[in-house]
CSV table of C-alpha atoms in Angstrom, one decimal:
chain,number,residue,atom,x,y,z
M,1,UNK,CA,30.1,-3.3,-31.5
M,2,UNK,CA,27.0,-4.1,-29.4
M,3,UNK,CA,26.3,-1.9,-26.4
M,4,UNK,CA,26.3,-3.7,-23.0
M,5,UNK,CA,23.0,-2.7,-21.4
M,6,UNK,CA,21.9,-3.2,-17.8
M,7,UNK,CA,18.2,-3.0,-17.0
M,8,UNK,CA,17.5,-2.2,-13.4
M,9,UNK,CA,13.9,-2.8,-12.4
M,10,UNK,CA,12.2,-4.6,-9.5
M,11,UNK,CA,9.5,-5.8,-11.9
M,12,UNK,CA,11.2,-9.0,-13.0
M,13,UNK,CA,8.7,-9.9,-15.7
M,14,UNK,CA,9.0,-6.4,-17.2
M,15,UNK,CA,12.8,-6.5,-17.0
M,16,UNK,CA,13.1,-10.0,-18.7
M,17,UNK,CA,10.7,-9.2,-21.5
M,18,UNK,CA,12.4,-5.8,-22.2
M,19,UNK,CA,15.8,-7.6,-22.1
M,20,UNK,CA,14.6,-10.1,-24.8
M,21,UNK,CA,13.3,-7.4,-27.0
M,22,UNK,CA,16.5,-5.3,-26.7
M,23,UNK,CA,18.5,-8.4,-27.5
M,24,UNK,CA,16.6,-8.6,-30.9
M,25,UNK,CA,17.9,-5.1,-31.4
M,26,UNK,CA,21.6,-5.8,-31.1
M,27,UNK,CA,22.1,-5.2,-27.4
M,28,UNK,CA,23.9,-7.4,-24.9
M,29,UNK,CA,21.5,-7.2,-21.9
M,30,UNK,CA,21.9,-8.0,-18.2
M,31,UNK,CA,19.3,-7.5,-15.5
M,32,UNK,CA,19.4,-6.3,-11.8
M,33,UNK,CA,16.3,-6.3,-9.7
M,34,UNK,CA,17.4,-3.7,-7.2
M,35,UNK,CA,19.8,-0.8,-6.8
M,36,UNK,CA,22.4,-2.7,-4.8
M,37,UNK,CA,22.7,-5.5,-7.3
M,38,UNK,CA,23.0,-3.0,-10.1
M,39,UNK,CA,25.9,-1.2,-8.4
M,40,UNK,CA,27.7,-4.5,-7.8
M,41,UNK,CA,27.3,-5.5,-11.4
M,42,UNK,CA,28.4,-2.1,-12.7
M,43,UNK,CA,31.5,-2.2,-10.6
M,44,UNK,CA,32.4,-5.7,-12.0
M,45,UNK,CA,31.3,-5.6,-15.6
M,46,UNK,CA,31.8,-3.2,-18.4
M,47,UNK,CA,28.3,-1.7,-18.7
M,48,UNK,CA,27.8,1.0,-21.4
M,49,UNK,CA,24.2,2.0,-20.8
M,50,UNK,CA,21.9,1.5,-17.8
M,51,UNK,CA,18.1,1.6,-18.1
M,52,UNK,CA,17.1,2.6,-14.6
M,53,UNK,CA,13.6,2.4,-13.0
M,54,UNK,CA,13.2,5.3,-10.6
M,55,UNK,CA,10.8,3.8,-8.1
M,56,UNK,CA,12.4,0.7,-6.5
M,57,UNK,CA,12.3,-0.7,-3.0
M,58,UNK,CA,15.4,-0.2,-0.8
M,59,UNK,CA,17.9,2.1,-2.5
M,60,UNK,CA,15.8,4.1,-4.9
M,61,UNK,CA,16.6,5.1,-8.5
M,62,UNK,CA,18.1,8.5,-7.8
M,63,UNK,CA,20.5,7.1,-5.1
M,64,UNK,CA,21.4,4.2,-7.5
M,65,UNK,CA,22.1,6.8,-10.2
M,66,UNK,CA,24.4,8.8,-7.9
M,67,UNK,CA,26.4,5.7,-7.0
M,68,UNK,CA,26.7,4.6,-10.6
M,69,UNK,CA,28.0,8.0,-11.6
M,70,UNK,CA,30.5,7.9,-8.6
M,71,UNK,CA,32.0,4.5,-9.6
M,72,UNK,CA,31.6,4.7,-13.4
M,73,UNK,CA,31.2,8.3,-14.5
M,74,UNK,CA,31.1,7.5,-18.2
M,75,UNK,CA,28.4,4.9,-18.0
M,76,UNK,CA,25.3,6.4,-19.5
M,77,UNK,CA,22.0,6.2,-17.7
M,78,UNK,CA,18.5,6.4,-19.2
M,79,UNK,CA,15.7,6.6,-16.6
M,80,UNK,CA,12.4,4.9,-16.9
M,81,UNK,CA,9.6,6.2,-14.7
M,82,UNK,CA,6.1,5.1,-14.0
M,83,UNK,CA,5.2,8.4,-12.3
M,84,UNK,CA,2.8,10.7,-14.1
M,85,UNK,CA,4.8,13.7,-13.1
M,86,UNK,CA,8.4,14.3,-14.3
M,87,UNK,CA,9.9,15.9,-11.2
M,88,UNK,CA,12.0,12.9,-10.2
M,89,UNK,CA,13.2,12.4,-13.7
M,90,UNK,CA,14.3,16.0,-13.9
M,91,UNK,CA,16.2,15.5,-10.6
M,92,UNK,CA,17.8,12.5,-12.2
M,93,UNK,CA,18.9,14.6,-15.2
M,94,UNK,CA,20.5,17.1,-12.8
M,95,UNK,CA,22.6,14.3,-11.2
M,96,UNK,CA,23.9,13.0,-14.5
M,97,UNK,CA,21.3,10.8,-16.3
M,98,UNK,CA,21.3,11.3,-20.1
M,99,UNK,CA,17.6,11.1,-20.6
M,100,UNK,CA,14.3,9.6,-19.4
M,101,UNK,CA,11.3,7.8,-20.8
M,102,UNK,CA,7.9,7.3,-19.3
M,103,UNK,CA,6.5,3.8,-18.8
M,104,UNK,CA,5.0,2.2,-20.9
M,105,UNK,CA,7.5,3.2,-23.6
M,106,UNK,CA,8.1,2.2,-27.2
M,107,UNK,CA,11.1,-0.1,-27.6
M,108,UNK,CA,12.2,1.5,-30.8
M,109,UNK,CA,12.5,4.9,-29.0
M,110,UNK,CA,14.4,3.2,-26.2
M,111,UNK,CA,16.7,1.4,-28.6
M,112,UNK,CA,17.4,4.7,-30.4
M,113,UNK,CA,18.3,6.3,-27.1
M,114,UNK,CA,20.5,3.4,-26.1
M,115,UNK,CA,22.5,3.8,-29.4
M,116,UNK,CA,22.9,7.5,-28.8
M,117,UNK,CA,24.1,6.9,-25.2
M,118,UNK,CA,26.5,4.2,-26.5
M,119,UNK,CA,28.0,6.5,-29.1
M,120,UNK,CA,28.2,9.3,-26.5
M,121,UNK,CA,30.1,7.0,-24.1
M,122,UNK,CA,32.5,5.9,-26.8
M,123,UNK,CA,33.3,9.5,-27.7
M,124,UNK,CA,33.9,10.4,-24.0
M,125,UNK,CA,36.2,7.3,-23.6
M,126,UNK,CA,38.3,8.4,-26.6
M,127,UNK,CA,38.6,11.9,-25.1
M,128,UNK,CA,39.6,10.6,-21.7
M,129,UNK,CA,43.4,11.1,-21.1
M,130,UNK,CA,45.2,7.8,-20.7
U,1,UNK,CA,-20.1,14.9,10.0
U,2,UNK,CA,-16.4,15.0,10.9
U,3,UNK,CA,-14.0,17.3,9.2
U,4,UNK,CA,-11.6,16.1,6.6
U,5,UNK,CA,-8.2,17.5,7.4
U,6,UNK,CA,-5.3,18.4,5.0
U,7,UNK,CA,-3.5,15.3,6.3
U,8,UNK,CA,-6.5,13.2,5.3
U,9,UNK,CA,-6.4,14.6,1.8
U,10,UNK,CA,-2.7,14.1,1.5
U,11,UNK,CA,-3.2,10.5,2.7
U,12,UNK,CA,-5.8,10.0,0.0
U,13,UNK,CA,-3.5,11.5,-2.6
U,14,UNK,CA,-0.5,9.3,-1.5
U,15,UNK,CA,-2.6,6.1,-1.8
U,16,UNK,CA,-4.0,7.0,-5.2
U,17,UNK,CA,-0.5,7.9,-6.5
U,18,UNK,CA,0.9,4.6,-5.2
U,19,UNK,CA,-2.0,2.7,-6.9
U,20,UNK,CA,-1.5,4.6,-10.2
U,21,UNK,CA,2.1,3.6,-10.1
U,22,UNK,CA,1.2,0.0,-9.7
U,23,UNK,CA,-1.2,0.2,-12.7
U,24,UNK,CA,1.5,1.8,-14.8
U,25,UNK,CA,3.8,-1.1,-14.0
U,26,UNK,CA,1.1,-3.6,-15.1
U,27,UNK,CA,0.5,-1.6,-18.3
U,28,UNK,CA,4.2,-1.5,-19.0
U,29,UNK,CA,4.5,-5.3,-18.8
U,30,UNK,CA,1.4,-5.8,-21.1
U,31,UNK,CA,3.0,-3.3,-23.5
U,32,UNK,CA,6.3,-5.3,-23.6
U,33,UNK,CA,4.5,-8.7,-23.9
U,34,UNK,CA,2.4,-7.3,-26.8
U,35,UNK,CA,5.6,-5.9,-28.3
U,36,UNK,CA,7.3,-9.3,-27.9
U,37,UNK,CA,4.5,-11.0,-29.8
U,38,UNK,CA,4.9,-8.4,-32.6
U,39,UNK,CA,8.7,-9.0,-32.7
U,40,UNK,CA,8.1,-12.8,-33.0
U,41,UNK,CA,5.6,-12.2,-35.8
U,42,UNK,CA,8.0,-10.0,-37.7
U,43,UNK,CA,10.7,-12.7,-37.3
U,44,UNK,CA,8.3,-15.4,-38.4
U,45,UNK,CA,7.5,-13.3,-41.5
U,46,UNK,CA,11.2,-13.3,-42.3
U,47,UNK,CA,11.3,-17.1,-42.1
U,48,UNK,CA,12.1,-17.9,-38.5
U,49,UNK,CA,9.9,-20.7,-37.0
U,50,UNK,CA,7.2,-19.4,-34.7
U,51,UNK,CA,7.1,-21.4,-31.5
U,52,UNK,CA,3.4,-21.9,-30.7
U,53,UNK,CA,4.1,-22.8,-27.0
U,54,UNK,CA,6.0,-19.6,-26.7
U,55,UNK,CA,3.1,-17.5,-28.0
U,56,UNK,CA,0.8,-19.4,-25.6
U,57,UNK,CA,3.1,-18.5,-22.6
U,58,UNK,CA,3.2,-14.9,-23.6
U,59,UNK,CA,-0.7,-14.8,-23.9
U,60,UNK,CA,-0.9,-16.4,-20.4
U,61,UNK,CA,1.5,-13.9,-19.0
U,62,UNK,CA,-0.6,-11.1,-20.4
U,63,UNK,CA,-3.7,-12.6,-18.9
U,64,UNK,CA,-1.9,-12.8,-15.5
U,65,UNK,CA,-1.1,-9.1,-15.7
U,66,UNK,CA,-4.7,-8.2,-16.6
U,67,UNK,CA,-5.9,-10.1,-13.5
U,68,UNK,CA,-3.3,-8.3,-11.4
U,69,UNK,CA,-4.4,-4.9,-12.8
U,70,UNK,CA,-8.1,-5.9,-12.1
U,71,UNK,CA,-7.3,-6.7,-8.5
U,72,UNK,CA,-5.4,-3.3,-8.1
U,73,UNK,CA,-8.4,-1.4,-9.6
U,74,UNK,CA,-10.9,-3.3,-7.3
U,75,UNK,CA,-8.8,-2.3,-4.3
U,76,UNK,CA,-8.7,1.3,-5.5
U,77,UNK,CA,-12.5,1.2,-5.9
U,78,UNK,CA,-13.0,-0.2,-2.4
U,79,UNK,CA,-10.7,2.5,-1.0
U,80,UNK,CA,-12.4,5.3,-2.9
U,81,UNK,CA,-15.9,4.3,-1.7
U,82,UNK,CA,-14.7,4.2,1.9
U,83,UNK,CA,-15.2,7.9,2.0
U,84,UNK,CA,-18.8,7.7,0.8
U,85,UNK,CA,-20.4,7.5,4.2
U,86,UNK,CA,-19.1,9.2,7.4
U,87,UNK,CA,-20.1,6.4,9.8
U,88,UNK,CA,-21.0,2.8,8.8
U,89,UNK,CA,-20.6,-0.8,9.9
U,90,UNK,CA,-17.5,-2.3,8.4
U,91,UNK,CA,-15.6,-5.6,8.5
U,92,UNK,CA,-12.4,-4.8,10.3
U,93,UNK,CA,-10.7,-7.8,8.7
U,94,UNK,CA,-11.6,-6.5,5.2
U,95,UNK,CA,-10.7,-2.8,6.0
U,96,UNK,CA,-7.4,-3.6,7.7
U,97,UNK,CA,-6.5,-6.2,5.0
U,98,UNK,CA,-7.1,-3.5,2.3
U,99,UNK,CA,-4.8,-1.0,4.0
U,100,UNK,CA,-2.1,-3.7,4.5
U,101,UNK,CA,-2.3,-4.4,0.7
U,102,UNK,CA,-2.3,-0.7,-0.2
U,103,UNK,CA,0.7,-0.1,2.1
U,104,UNK,CA,2.9,-2.9,0.5
U,105,UNK,CA,4.6,-0.6,-2.0
U,106,UNK,CA,5.2,2.0,0.7
U,107,UNK,CA,6.7,-0.7,2.9
U,108,UNK,CA,8.9,-1.9,0.2
U,109,UNK,CA,10.5,1.5,0.0
U,110,UNK,CA,11.7,0.8,3.5
U,111,UNK,CA,12.9,-2.6,2.4
U,112,UNK,CA,10.2,-4.0,4.8
U,113,UNK,CA,7.5,-6.6,4.5
U,114,UNK,CA,4.0,-6.5,5.9
U,115,UNK,CA,2.0,-9.6,6.8
U,116,UNK,CA,-1.6,-9.6,7.8
U,117,UNK,CA,-3.4,-11.9,10.3
U,118,UNK,CA,-7.2,-11.5,10.2
U,119,UNK,CA,-9.4,-12.3,13.2
U,120,UNK,CA,-10.5,-15.9,13.3
U,121,UNK,CA,-14.2,-15.0,13.1
U,122,UNK,CA,-15.7,-12.1,11.2
U,123,UNK,CA,-15.5,-8.9,13.2
U,124,UNK,CA,-17.6,-5.9,12.4
U,125,UNK,CA,-17.5,-2.5,14.0
U,126,UNK,CA,-19.5,0.7,13.5
U,127,UNK,CA,-16.9,3.4,12.8
U,128,UNK,CA,-15.7,6.1,10.5
U,129,UNK,CA,-14.1,4.0,7.7
U,130,UNK,CA,-12.0,6.7,6.0
U,131,UNK,CA,-10.6,8.0,9.2
U,132,UNK,CA,-9.8,4.5,10.4
U,133,UNK,CA,-8.0,3.8,7.2
U,134,UNK,CA,-6.0,7.0,7.7
U,135,UNK,CA,-5.1,6.0,11.3
U,136,UNK,CA,-4.1,2.4,10.2
U,137,UNK,CA,-1.9,3.9,7.4
U,138,UNK,CA,-0.2,6.2,9.9
U,139,UNK,CA,0.3,3.3,12.4
U,140,UNK,CA,2.0,1.3,9.6
U,141,UNK,CA,4.2,4.4,8.8
U,142,UNK,CA,5.1,4.7,12.5
U,143,UNK,CA,6.0,1.0,12.6
U,144,UNK,CA,8.0,1.1,9.4
U,145,UNK,CA,10.1,4.0,10.7
U,146,UNK,CA,10.9,2.0,13.8
U,147,UNK,CA,11.0,-1.6,12.5
U,148,UNK,CA,14.8,-2.0,13.1
U,149,UNK,CA,17.0,-4.5,11.2
U,150,UNK,CA,14.4,-7.2,10.8
U,151,UNK,CA,12.1,-5.1,8.7
U,152,UNK,CA,9.1,-7.3,9.2
U,153,UNK,CA,5.8,-6.1,10.6
U,154,UNK,CA,2.8,-8.2,11.4
U,155,UNK,CA,-0.6,-6.6,11.5
U,156,UNK,CA,-3.2,-8.7,13.4
U,157,UNK,CA,-6.9,-8.0,14.0
U,158,UNK,CA,-8.5,-9.4,17.2
U,159,UNK,CA,-11.7,-9.1,19.2
U,160,UNK,CA,-11.3,-7.2,22.5
U,161,UNK,CA,-13.5,-6.5,25.6
U,162,UNK,CA,-14.3,-3.0,24.3
U,163,UNK,CA,-14.8,-4.0,20.7
U,164,UNK,CA,-11.7,-4.7,18.6
U,165,UNK,CA,-8.0,-4.2,18.4
U,166,UNK,CA,-5.4,-4.0,15.7
U,167,UNK,CA,-1.9,-5.0,16.8
U,168,UNK,CA,1.2,-4.1,15.0
U,169,UNK,CA,4.1,-6.4,15.9
U,170,UNK,CA,7.5,-5.0,15.3
U,171,UNK,CA,10.7,-7.1,15.8
U,172,UNK,CA,12.9,-4.3,17.2
U,173,UNK,CA,14.4,-4.5,20.7
U,174,UNK,CA,15.0,-0.7,20.5
U,175,UNK,CA,11.4,0.1,20.0
U,176,UNK,CA,10.5,3.3,22.0
U,177,UNK,CA,8.4,3.3,25.2
U,178,UNK,CA,6.2,6.0,23.8
U,179,UNK,CA,5.5,7.5,20.4
U,180,UNK,CA,4.5,11.1,19.8
U,181,UNK,CA,1.2,10.9,18.0
U,182,UNK,CA,0.2,14.6,18.0
U,183,UNK,CA,-1.0,14.5,14.4
U,184,UNK,CA,-3.2,11.6,15.2
U,185,UNK,CA,-4.7,12.6,18.5
U,186,UNK,CA,-7.9,14.4,17.3
U,187,UNK,CA,-8.4,11.6,14.8
U,188,UNK,CA,-8.2,9.0,17.5
U,189,UNK,CA,-10.6,11.0,19.6
U,190,UNK,CA,-13.0,11.1,16.6
U,191,UNK,CA,-13.0,7.3,16.5
U,192,UNK,CA,-13.1,7.0,20.3
U,193,UNK,CA,-9.9,5.0,19.8
U,194,UNK,CA,-6.7,4.7,21.7
U,195,UNK,CA,-3.1,3.8,20.5
U,196,UNK,CA,-0.9,2.1,23.1
U,197,UNK,CA,2.8,1.1,22.9
U,198,UNK,CA,4.0,-2.1,24.6
U,199,UNK,CA,7.8,-2.0,24.5
U,200,UNK,CA,8.0,-5.5,26.1
U,201,UNK,CA,6.5,-7.2,23.1
U,202,UNK,CA,7.3,-4.8,21.2
U,203,UNK,CA,4.0,-3.8,19.6
U,204,UNK,CA,1.5,-1.0,19.0
U,205,UNK,CA,-2.1,-1.7,19.7
U,206,UNK,CA,-5.0,0.3,18.3
U,207,UNK,CA,-8.0,-0.1,20.5
U,208,UNK,CA,-11.4,0.5,18.8
U,209,UNK,CA,-14.9,0.5,20.2
U,210,UNK,CA,-17.6,-1.8,18.8
U,211,UNK,CA,-19.8,1.2,18.0
U,212,UNK,CA,-18.9,4.9,17.9
U,213,UNK,CA,-22.4,6.3,17.5
């Protein structure tokens, strides 16, 4: 089974390139360029793991994360931050993100985290009462 | 020499933090493009055909990002040097244009866009450049907080009877008659400047003398 991954980042070139590289690593990847589009997509599609940029125009990363957790609590979120300090990322962990990476990051490290997140979500889904 | 306040230092910090974030984004793109070249090379070594045009496009994309990074660093350098001299002659078009560019990321957080209209002819004034940048940044902040549904602000530089003016056009019918500018008042005094609100347009106008010395 391949994880369904959503990359949320307002830097379109970054998002497209990362999507292609993750597709070489057995991921099914979609892209959203802002928080609102991401929330719409997550509500409609079965997304396993979200790669979420924290600094975005309009609805920011933390607000997007809160919405994602409200509509799909089992969807795992990995934050990507360009900030030199980790305060916002720590705030994200408190509201339900699984982990964070600093930009620029190593794709192998990200792919490993995605696989961990996918496994975690699968376990949680099995535990969930039907 | 004028005193640099805590607000001025915070402003400097905010601008530098915003610029460093932009540079990180550029580096992240170059990192992914370089990684993509590596991925394609590994696949080629395993027997998959290497598309030369694709490699060329990736190299072009990397060059584009390097140019973008260079422009960001040049603006950061201009901004940093604006604090070198207390008073000097500056091009108001250049200085206002720089602050408009540096404010773009801040504006995008409000979902707003900034457009800049320079004066037709070059307009130089003798002023305190760093303090003027601080005031322009604050005017943009005031405009962004009150830009209404349209979320579009136009910043225009013009010659005036006293020297020059910078206008901030805001398309919001509910723009207030007056704005509390307590935090800015001594800074405006230091520049011999005035900030007026014209609800009828609606716009804010920053009036600047030709020479403060």
